[in-house]
Amino acid sequence: MKFNIAVLPGDGIGPEITQQSVKVLKAVADRFDHEFNFEEAEVGAVAIDKLGDPLPETTLELCKKSDAVLFGAIGDPKYDNDPSAKVRPEQGLLRLRKELGLFANIRPVKAHESLLHQSPLKRENIEGADMIIFRELTGGIYFGEKSTSEDGQSASDLCTYSVEEIERVAHLAFKAAETRRNKLTLVDKANVLETSRLWRKTVTKIAKEYPEVAVDYLFVDNAAMQMILNPRQFDVILTENMFGDIISDEASVIGGSIGLLESASVGNENALFEPIHGSYPQAAGQGIANPVASVLSAAMLLDHLGLKTEAETVRMAVDLSLKLNVCTIDINKDNHYSTERVGDFLESVISDTENHIVNKENLSLGQTTII
Ligand code: IPM
Ligand code: MG
């Protein structure tokens, strides 16, 4: 089949990790006889530097006409350390989410068997954890009216939600729960926030349409604690924009590295796939960034295009790399592989139609040989 994929590498480690995903997708196209057309565009700090705009019109147009968007990372310390900057790289991503109508951000979190020892959390607490976070992505405090008083002595960010905004993401989360363990946890702060009370009311109502799904409710502070104490209790988590941002970074500790967590941002017409991690500017250009979160995001992209076997093949390659410790330094401290070498390995596993066994010895000698 033929698909057009927009590639937005962005800032920091974005370009080097995205390059590995494109390599992997090209291997998938070759093996399964598809035609993927990749077109690159700027976003974030690089786009500000070049064009003065974190989301240039040409980038937005490209995304709109593509079948899917592969996104790298966004952010640059020169803006982080300058609170008075008027234009910021993150605005590019936020506007892109809004313009493309990407109202649901889907973040799967799993304790990989081969990486249990990597997590600072106790093995017995995280073993078997397997959840999926549905984060509302185009509403709430991220997008409410913002202001700073003239004298600079006060500031405000408004948090608003409508029933419709809650319903559309809630339906996706309930449907996902039906295909999993039939449990949905709404994370909110309904003891304090009016918007959270609207979430509870709306979700309670929608729950009647999904009688198989057991719903429970947790305040976000308690949820943050439960995530560390007993993450196995979670199946599908549904939450608003900012709580979802925070608890998904927290949840990544279960997986052993934030460099492993992929995400899909979907709407009615468009879809964008990006790692949950940031631009990690300290590592940019050094070849040490973990490409797996981006590659697994590419697997979600394949799923979205209806290419299930292809997506599974990519996941299988990633599992093998984790099992054989063909990993970057965040995971493999003693004998690590570069970003590019991990990408090469994944590419060769995907291209290995004969399903040969990977020879670990040859790998450690520096050849991604498949025998
Ligand atoms: C994320 C990121 C973004 C967010 C930033 C870069 C704006 O942290 O995708 O989780 O807060 O949504
Ligand atoms: Mg985040």
GROMACS .gro file of C-alpha atoms and ligand atoms in nm:
model
  384
    1MET     CA    1   0.000   0.000   0.000
    2LYS     CA    2   0.102   0.358  -0.048
    3PHE     CA    3   0.120   0.617   0.232
    4ASN     CA    4   0.253   0.969   0.276
    5ILE     CA    5   0.429   1.021   0.606
    6ALA     CA    6   0.528   1.367   0.729
    7VAL     CA    7   0.850   1.359   0.931
    8LEU     CA    8   0.907   1.638   1.184
    9PRO     CA    9   1.242   1.568   1.355
   10GLY     CA   10   1.233   1.887   1.569
   11ASP     CA   11   1.495   1.974   1.829
   12GLY     CA   12   1.772   1.817   2.035
   13ILE     CA   13   1.786   1.440   1.989
   14GLY     CA   14   1.473   1.454   1.770
   15PRO     CA   15   1.660   1.424   1.437
   16GLU     CA   16   1.882   1.129   1.534
   17ILE     CA   17   1.605   0.918   1.686
   18THR     CA   18   1.361   0.997   1.405
   19GLN     CA   19   1.623   0.891   1.153
   20GLN     CA   20   1.622   0.543   1.309
   21SER     CA   21   1.244   0.521   1.285
   22VAL     CA   22   1.251   0.622   0.920
   23LYS     CA   23   1.513   0.351   0.863
   24VAL     CA   24   1.288   0.099   1.037
   25LEU     CA   25   0.983   0.209   0.837
   26LYS     CA   26   1.181   0.178   0.513
   27ALA     CA   27   1.277  -0.177   0.611
   28VAL     CA   28   0.908  -0.249   0.677
   29ALA     CA   29   0.812  -0.104   0.338
   30ASP     CA   30   1.071  -0.323   0.162
   31ARG     CA   31   0.977  -0.637   0.345
   32PHE     CA   32   0.602  -0.602   0.310
   33ASP     CA   33   0.601  -0.438  -0.027
   34HIS     CA   34   0.458  -0.099   0.062
   35GLU     CA   35   0.545   0.244  -0.063
   36PHE     CA   36   0.604   0.503   0.209
   37ASN     CA   37   0.679   0.857   0.093
   38PHE     CA   38   0.859   1.056   0.360
   39GLU     CA   39   0.861   1.433   0.355
   40GLU     CA   40   1.045   1.634   0.620
   41ALA     CA   41   0.952   1.970   0.769
   42GLU     CA   42   1.072   2.197   1.049
   43VAL     CA   43   0.909   2.248   1.386
   44GLY     CA   44   1.018   2.387   1.723
   45ALA     CA   45   1.338   2.579   1.800
   46VAL     CA   46   1.494   2.487   1.464
   47ALA     CA   47   1.193   2.637   1.290
   48ILE     CA   48   1.215   2.954   1.502
   49ASP     CA   49   1.583   2.990   1.416
   50LYS     CA   50   1.523   2.937   1.047
   51LEU     CA   51   1.182   3.089   0.987
   52GLY     CA   52   1.090   3.277   1.303
   53ASP     CA   53   0.789   3.053   1.368
   54PRO     CA   54   0.776   2.728   1.576
   55LEU     CA   55   0.508   2.593   1.342
   56PRO     CA   56   0.554   2.732   0.990
   57GLU     CA   57   0.249   2.719   0.763
   58THR     CA   58   0.427   2.483   0.522
   59THR     CA   59   0.482   2.234   0.806
   60LEU     CA   60   0.118   2.248   0.908
   61GLU     CA   61   0.000   2.204   0.549
   62LEU     CA   62   0.229   1.905   0.502
   63CYS     CA   63   0.093   1.741   0.818
   64LYS     CA   64  -0.267   1.801   0.713
   65LYS     CA   65  -0.226   1.634   0.376
   66SER     CA   66  -0.022   1.337   0.506
   67ASP     CA   67  -0.160   1.003   0.619
   68ALA     CA   68   0.036   1.025   0.943
   69VAL     CA   69   0.296   1.240   1.116
   70LEU     CA   70   0.613   1.107   1.273
   71PHE     CA   71   0.730   1.358   1.530
   72GLY     CA   72   1.070   1.372   1.704
   73ALA     CA   73   1.104   1.605   2.001
   74ILE     CA   74   1.071   1.970   2.084
   75GLY     CA   75   1.240   2.216   2.321
   76ASP     CA   76   1.562   2.408   2.364
   77PRO     CA   77   1.729   2.522   2.688
   78LYS     CA   78   1.777   2.873   2.556
   79TYR     CA   79   1.399   2.918   2.584
   80ASP     CA   80   1.358   2.716   2.906
   81ASN     CA   81   1.589   2.959   3.083
   82ASP     CA   82   1.417   3.266   2.946
   83PRO     CA   83   1.067   3.298   3.095
   84SER     CA   84   1.009   3.624   2.909
   85ALA     CA   85   1.057   3.472   2.561
   86LYS     CA   86   0.752   3.556   2.351
   87VAL     CA   87   0.796   3.275   2.101
   88ARG     CA   88   0.871   2.927   2.237
   89PRO     CA   89   0.936   2.595   2.061
   90GLU     CA   90   0.661   2.417   2.259
   91GLN     CA   91   0.404   2.650   2.105
   92GLY     CA   92   0.474   2.471   1.778
   93LEU     CA   93   0.371   2.134   1.916
   94LEU     CA   94   0.071   2.269   2.104
   95ARG     CA   95  -0.058   2.451   1.798
   96LEU     CA   96   0.003   2.147   1.584
   97ARG     CA   97  -0.203   1.931   1.823
   98LYS     CA   98  -0.482   2.188   1.818
   99GLU     CA   99  -0.479   2.248   1.442
  100LEU     CA  100  -0.478   1.877   1.364
  101GLY     CA  101  -0.753   1.814   1.621
  102LEU     CA  102  -0.545   1.555   1.809
  103PHE     CA  103  -0.765   1.533   2.115
  104ALA     CA  104  -0.642   1.200   2.251
  105ASN     CA  105  -0.287   1.109   2.343
  106ILE     CA  106  -0.241   0.738   2.397
  107ARG     CA  107   0.057   0.625   2.605
  108PRO     CA  108   0.109   0.254   2.670
  109VAL     CA  109   0.328   0.165   2.970
  110LYS     CA  110   0.466  -0.183   3.030
  111ALA     CA  111   0.719  -0.338   3.264
  112HIS     CA  112   0.935  -0.525   3.013
  113GLU     CA  113   1.042  -0.859   3.160
  114SER     CA  114   1.400  -0.814   3.041
  115LEU     CA  115   1.423  -0.465   3.192
  116LEU     CA  116   1.274  -0.516   3.537
  117HIS     CA  117   1.617  -0.473   3.694
  118GLN     CA  118   1.654  -0.133   3.523
  119SER     CA  119   1.378   0.032   3.717
  120PRO     CA  120   1.461   0.197   4.048
  121LEU     CA  121   1.128   0.052   4.165
  122LYS     CA  122   1.113  -0.290   4.330
  123ARG     CA  123   1.081  -0.579   4.087
  124GLU     CA  124   0.797  -0.742   4.283
  125ASN     CA  125   0.596  -0.419   4.268
  126ILE     CA  126   0.620  -0.359   3.895
  127GLU     CA  127   0.639  -0.707   3.743
  128GLY     CA  128   0.345  -0.758   3.509
  129ALA     CA  129   0.241  -0.390   3.506
  130ASP     CA  130   0.069  -0.315   3.178
  131MET     CA  131  -0.144  -0.006   3.133
  132ILE     CA  132  -0.242   0.247   2.876
  133ILE     CA  133  -0.289   0.614   2.955
  134PHE     CA  134  -0.546   0.816   2.763
  135ARG     CA  135  -0.451   1.180   2.805
  136GLU     CA  136  -0.684   1.452   2.677
  137LEU     CA  137  -0.460   1.664   2.456
  138THR     CA  138  -0.626   1.977   2.323
  139GLY     CA  139  -0.805   2.123   2.623
  140GLY     CA  140  -0.766   2.216   2.987
  141ILE     CA  141  -0.509   2.446   3.138
  142TYR     CA  142  -0.272   2.404   2.842
  143PHE     CA  143  -0.510   2.586   2.613
  144GLY     CA  144  -0.711   2.814   2.843
  145GLU     CA  145  -0.672   3.188   2.834
  146LYS     CA  146  -0.334   3.303   2.967
  147SER     CA  147  -0.249   3.639   3.107
  148THR     CA  148   0.000   3.832   3.314
  149SER     CA  149  -0.102   4.151   3.488
  150GLU     CA  150   0.047   4.475   3.363
  151ASP     CA  151   0.262   4.520   3.670
  152GLY     CA  152   0.387   4.162   3.628
  153GLN     CA  153   0.280   4.075   3.982
  154SER     CA  154   0.023   3.810   3.896
  155ALA     CA  155  -0.051   3.562   3.619
  156SER     CA  156  -0.334   3.330   3.528
  157ASP     CA  157  -0.390   3.011   3.325
  158LEU     CA  158  -0.750   2.920   3.281
  159CYS     CA  159  -0.859   2.553   3.290
  160THR     CA  160  -1.177   2.485   3.094
  161TYR     CA  161  -1.340   2.166   2.970
  162SER     CA  162  -1.662   2.106   2.785
  163VAL     CA  163  -1.870   1.787   2.803
  164GLU     CA  164  -1.797   1.725   2.438
  165GLU     CA  165  -1.421   1.743   2.490
  166ILE     CA  166  -1.446   1.492   2.774
  167GLU     CA  167  -1.682   1.258   2.592
  168ARG     CA  168  -1.478   1.208   2.277
  169VAL     CA  169  -1.161   1.101   2.456
  170ALA     CA  170  -1.359   0.902   2.714
  171HIS     CA  171  -1.522   0.692   2.441
  172LEU     CA  172  -1.180   0.600   2.300
  173ALA     CA  173  -1.058   0.503   2.647
  174PHE     CA  174  -1.366   0.287   2.720
  175LYS     CA  175  -1.333   0.113   2.383
  176ALA     CA  176  -0.968   0.038   2.458
  177ALA     CA  177  -1.063  -0.100   2.801
  178GLU     CA  178  -1.308  -0.337   2.633
  179THR     CA  179  -1.025  -0.488   2.432
  180ARG     CA  180  -0.805  -0.521   2.741
  181ARG     CA  181  -0.888  -0.607   3.103
  182ASN     CA  182  -1.213  -0.409   3.120
  183LYS     CA  183  -1.100  -0.161   3.379
  184LEU     CA  184  -1.090   0.215   3.351
  185THR     CA  185  -0.955   0.455   3.611
  186LEU     CA  186  -1.044   0.821   3.586
  187VAL     CA  187  -0.770   1.035   3.737
  188ASP     CA  188  -0.887   1.379   3.847
  189LYS     CA  189  -0.896   1.622   4.137
  190ALA     CA  190  -1.270   1.629   4.186
  191ASN     CA  191  -1.236   1.718   4.554
  192VAL     CA  192  -1.105   2.059   4.450
  193LEU     CA  193  -1.160   2.138   4.081
  194GLU     CA  194  -1.488   2.217   3.906
  195THR     CA  195  -1.352   2.082   3.577
  196SER     CA  196  -1.271   1.752   3.747
  197ARG     CA  197  -1.627   1.729   3.876
  198LEU     CA  198  -1.747   1.769   3.519
  199TRP     CA  199  -1.512   1.488   3.414
  200ARG     CA  200  -1.657   1.259   3.682
  201LYS     CA  201  -2.014   1.339   3.593
  202THR     CA  202  -1.955   1.288   3.223
  203VAL     CA  203  -1.752   0.969   3.262
  204THR     CA  204  -2.006   0.819   3.504
  205LYS     CA  205  -2.276   0.880   3.244
  206ILE     CA  206  -2.076   0.734   2.955
  207ALA     CA  207  -1.984   0.429   3.165
  208LYS     CA  208  -2.344   0.305   3.128
  209GLU     CA  209  -2.275   0.246   2.758
  210TYR     CA  210  -1.989   0.013   2.851
  211PRO     CA  211  -2.139  -0.223   3.110
  212GLU     CA  212  -1.847  -0.466   3.092
  213VAL     CA  213  -1.598  -0.200   3.199
  214ALA     CA  214  -1.544  -0.146   3.571
  215VAL     CA  215  -1.477   0.221   3.644
  216ASP     CA  216  -1.293   0.361   3.938
  217TYR     CA  217  -1.194   0.712   4.032
  218LEU     CA  218  -0.871   0.834   4.182
  219PHE     CA  219  -0.755   1.178   4.283
  220VAL     CA  220  -0.439   1.263   4.098
  221ASP     CA  221  -0.224   1.291   4.411
  222ASN     CA  222  -0.329   0.943   4.520
  223ALA     CA  223  -0.289   0.814   4.162
  224ALA     CA  224   0.069   0.942   4.157
  225MET     CA  225   0.138   0.740   4.471
  226GLN     CA  226  -0.046   0.428   4.350
  227MET     CA  227   0.153   0.439   4.027
  228ILE     CA  228   0.467   0.365   4.227
  229LEU     CA  229   0.317   0.145   4.500
  230ASN     CA  230   0.101  -0.084   4.288
  231PRO     CA  231   0.100  -0.009   3.915
  232ARG     CA  232  -0.052  -0.351   3.832
  233GLN     CA  233  -0.391  -0.220   3.946
  234PHE     CA  234  -0.411  -0.002   3.634
  235ASP     CA  235  -0.547  -0.110   3.299
  236VAL     CA  236  -0.675   0.201   3.118
  237ILE     CA  237  -0.619   0.540   3.278
  238LEU     CA  238  -0.823   0.831   3.152
  239THR     CA  239  -0.725   1.181   3.249
  240GLU     CA  240  -0.709   1.546   3.151
  241ASN     CA  241  -0.423   1.718   2.974
  242MET     CA  242  -0.191   1.829   3.252
  243PHE     CA  243  -0.245   1.534   3.488
  244GLY     CA  244  -0.176   1.304   3.193
  245ASP     CA  245   0.147   1.485   3.112
  246ILE     CA  246   0.270   1.441   3.467
  247ILE     CA  247   0.163   1.086   3.546
  248SER     CA  248   0.287   0.949   3.213
  249ASP     CA  249   0.642   1.072   3.284
  250GLU     CA  250   0.608   0.915   3.628
  251ALA     CA  251   0.481   0.590   3.477
  252SER     CA  252   0.782   0.570   3.248
  253VAL     CA  253   0.994   0.477   3.552
  254ILE     CA  254   0.812   0.142   3.550
  255GLY     CA  255   0.939   0.065   3.201
  256GLY     CA  256   1.300   0.120   3.306
  257SER     CA  257   1.371   0.422   3.088
  258ILE     CA  258   1.176   0.716   2.955
  259GLY     CA  259   1.359   0.644   2.631
  260LEU     CA  260   1.124   0.350   2.571
  261LEU     CA  261   0.783   0.513   2.587
  262GLU     CA  262   0.592   0.574   2.268
  263SER     CA  263   0.271   0.763   2.208
  264ALA     CA  264   0.001   0.823   1.952
  265SER     CA  265  -0.197   1.145   1.931
  266VAL     CA  266  -0.518   1.096   1.740
  267GLY     CA  267  -0.818   1.296   1.627
  268ASN     CA  268  -1.096   1.244   1.379
  269GLU     CA  269  -0.885   1.326   1.075
  270ASN     CA  270  -0.518   1.325   1.167
  271ALA     CA  271  -0.272   1.126   1.371
  272LEU     CA  272   0.073   1.202   1.503
  273PHE     CA  273   0.323   0.966   1.662
  274GLU     CA  274   0.588   1.078   1.905
  275PRO     CA  275   0.798   0.956   2.196
  276ILE     CA  276   0.684   1.088   2.533
  277HIS     CA  277   1.034   1.207   2.618
  278GLY     CA  278   1.164   1.556   2.550
  279SER     CA  279   1.444   1.684   2.330
  280TYR     CA  280   1.723   1.587   2.577
  281PRO     CA  281   1.951   1.866   2.449
  282GLN     CA  282   2.250   1.755   2.658
  283ALA     CA  283   2.270   1.439   2.449
  284ALA     CA  284   2.202   1.590   2.106
  285GLY     CA  285   2.445   1.485   1.837
  286GLN     CA  286   2.632   1.239   2.059
  287GLY     CA  287   2.467   0.922   1.935
  288ILE     CA  288   2.366   0.815   2.286
  289ALA     CA  289   1.990   0.879   2.271
  290ASN     CA  290   1.761   0.578   2.288
  291PRO     CA  291   1.569   0.549   1.959
  292VAL     CA  292   1.325   0.286   2.092
  293ALA     CA  293   1.049   0.528   2.200
  294SER     CA  294   1.049   0.674   1.852
  295VAL     CA  295   1.062   0.333   1.683
  296LEU     CA  296   0.771   0.209   1.896
  297SER     CA  297   0.583   0.527   1.803
  298ALA     CA  298   0.644   0.427   1.442
  299ALA     CA  299   0.491   0.087   1.527
  300MET     CA  300   0.181   0.269   1.655
  301LEU     CA  301   0.181   0.462   1.327
  302LEU     CA  302   0.174   0.132   1.136
  303ASP     CA  303  -0.116   0.012   1.351
  304HIS     CA  304  -0.299   0.332   1.272
  305LEU     CA  305  -0.250   0.271   0.899
  306GLY     CA  306  -0.404  -0.073   0.947
  307LEU     CA  307  -0.070  -0.251   0.906
  308LYS     CA  308  -0.096  -0.478   1.211
  309THR     CA  309   0.153  -0.749   1.111
  310GLU     CA  310   0.403  -0.482   1.017
  311ALA     CA  311   0.359  -0.312   1.355
  312GLU     CA  312   0.403  -0.644   1.535
  313THR     CA  313   0.721  -0.710   1.338
  314VAL     CA  314   0.867  -0.381   1.459
  315ARG     CA  315   0.771  -0.461   1.819
  316MET     CA  316   0.923  -0.805   1.788
  317ALA     CA  317   1.250  -0.648   1.668
  318VAL     CA  318   1.248  -0.409   1.964
  319ASP     CA  319   1.181  -0.696   2.208
  320LEU     CA  320   1.475  -0.884   2.062
  321SER     CA  321   1.703  -0.583   2.098
  322LEU     CA  322   1.604  -0.549   2.463
  323LYS     CA  323   1.652  -0.920   2.526
  324LEU     CA  324   1.996  -0.921   2.366
  325ASN     CA  325   2.085  -0.592   2.531
  326VAL     CA  326   2.148  -0.422   2.199
  327CYS     CA  327   2.066  -0.100   2.377
  328THR     CA  328   2.183   0.255   2.430
  329ILE     CA  329   2.359   0.365   2.746
  330ASP     CA  330   2.043   0.445   2.945
  331ILE     CA  331   1.978   0.070   2.952
  332ASN     CA  332   2.307  -0.097   2.877
  333LYS     CA  333   2.568   0.077   3.088
  334ASP     CA  334   2.866  -0.148   3.024
  335ASN     CA  335   2.852  -0.241   2.661
  336HIS     CA  336   2.623   0.009   2.502
  337TYR     CA  337   2.538   0.065   2.137
  338SER     CA  338   2.500   0.398   1.966
  339THR     CA  339   2.164   0.536   1.855
  340GLU     CA  340   2.249   0.447   1.498
  341ARG     CA  341   2.370   0.095   1.578
  342VAL     CA  342   2.046   0.018   1.761
  343GLY     CA  343   1.859   0.146   1.454
  344ASP     CA  344   2.077  -0.070   1.227
  345PHE     CA  345   2.007  -0.373   1.441
  346LEU     CA  346   1.631  -0.318   1.431
  347GLU     CA  347   1.649  -0.265   1.056
  348SER     CA  348   1.837  -0.591   1.006
  349VAL     CA  349   1.598  -0.791   1.223
  350ILE     CA  350   1.301  -0.656   1.028
  351SER     CA  351   1.470  -0.734   0.695
  352ASP     CA  352   1.551  -1.087   0.812
  353THR     CA  353   1.268  -1.263   0.637
  354GLU     CA  354   1.420  -1.604   0.703
  355ASN     CA  355   1.386  -1.549   1.077
  356HIS     CA  356   1.742  -1.645   1.146
  357ILE     CA  357   1.874  -1.628   1.496
  358VAL     CA  358   2.079  -1.329   1.589
  359ASN     CA  359   2.432  -1.414   1.684
  360LYS     CA  360   2.506  -1.221   1.998
  361GLU     CA  361   2.880  -1.285   1.971
  362ASN     CA  362   2.902  -1.123   1.634
  363LEU     CA  363   2.695  -0.834   1.757
  364SER     CA  364   2.935  -0.761   2.036
  365LEU     CA  365   3.219  -0.772   1.787
  366GLY     CA  366   3.055  -0.479   1.622
  367GLN     CA  367   2.869  -0.644   1.338
  368THR     CA  368   2.495  -0.662   1.329
  369THR     CA  369   2.524  -1.006   1.180
  370ILE     CA  370   2.231  -1.235   1.150
  371ILE     CA  371   2.322  -1.597   1.097
  372IPM     C1  372   0.467   1.593   2.624
  372IPM     C2  373   0.555   1.713   2.644
  372IPM     C3  374   0.480   1.836   2.594
  372IPM     C4  375   0.356   1.851   2.680
  372IPM     C5  376   0.563   1.966   2.593
  372IPM     C6  377   0.688   1.952   2.511
  372IPM     C7  378   0.482   2.083   2.547
  372IPM     O1  379   0.593   1.725   2.778
  372IPM     O2  380   0.427   1.566   2.509
  372IPM     O3  381   0.440   1.523   2.721
  372IPM     O4  382   0.363   1.906   2.789
  372IPM     O5  383   0.250   1.806   2.636
  373MG      MG  384   0.540   1.559   2.896
   0.00000   0.00000   0.00000
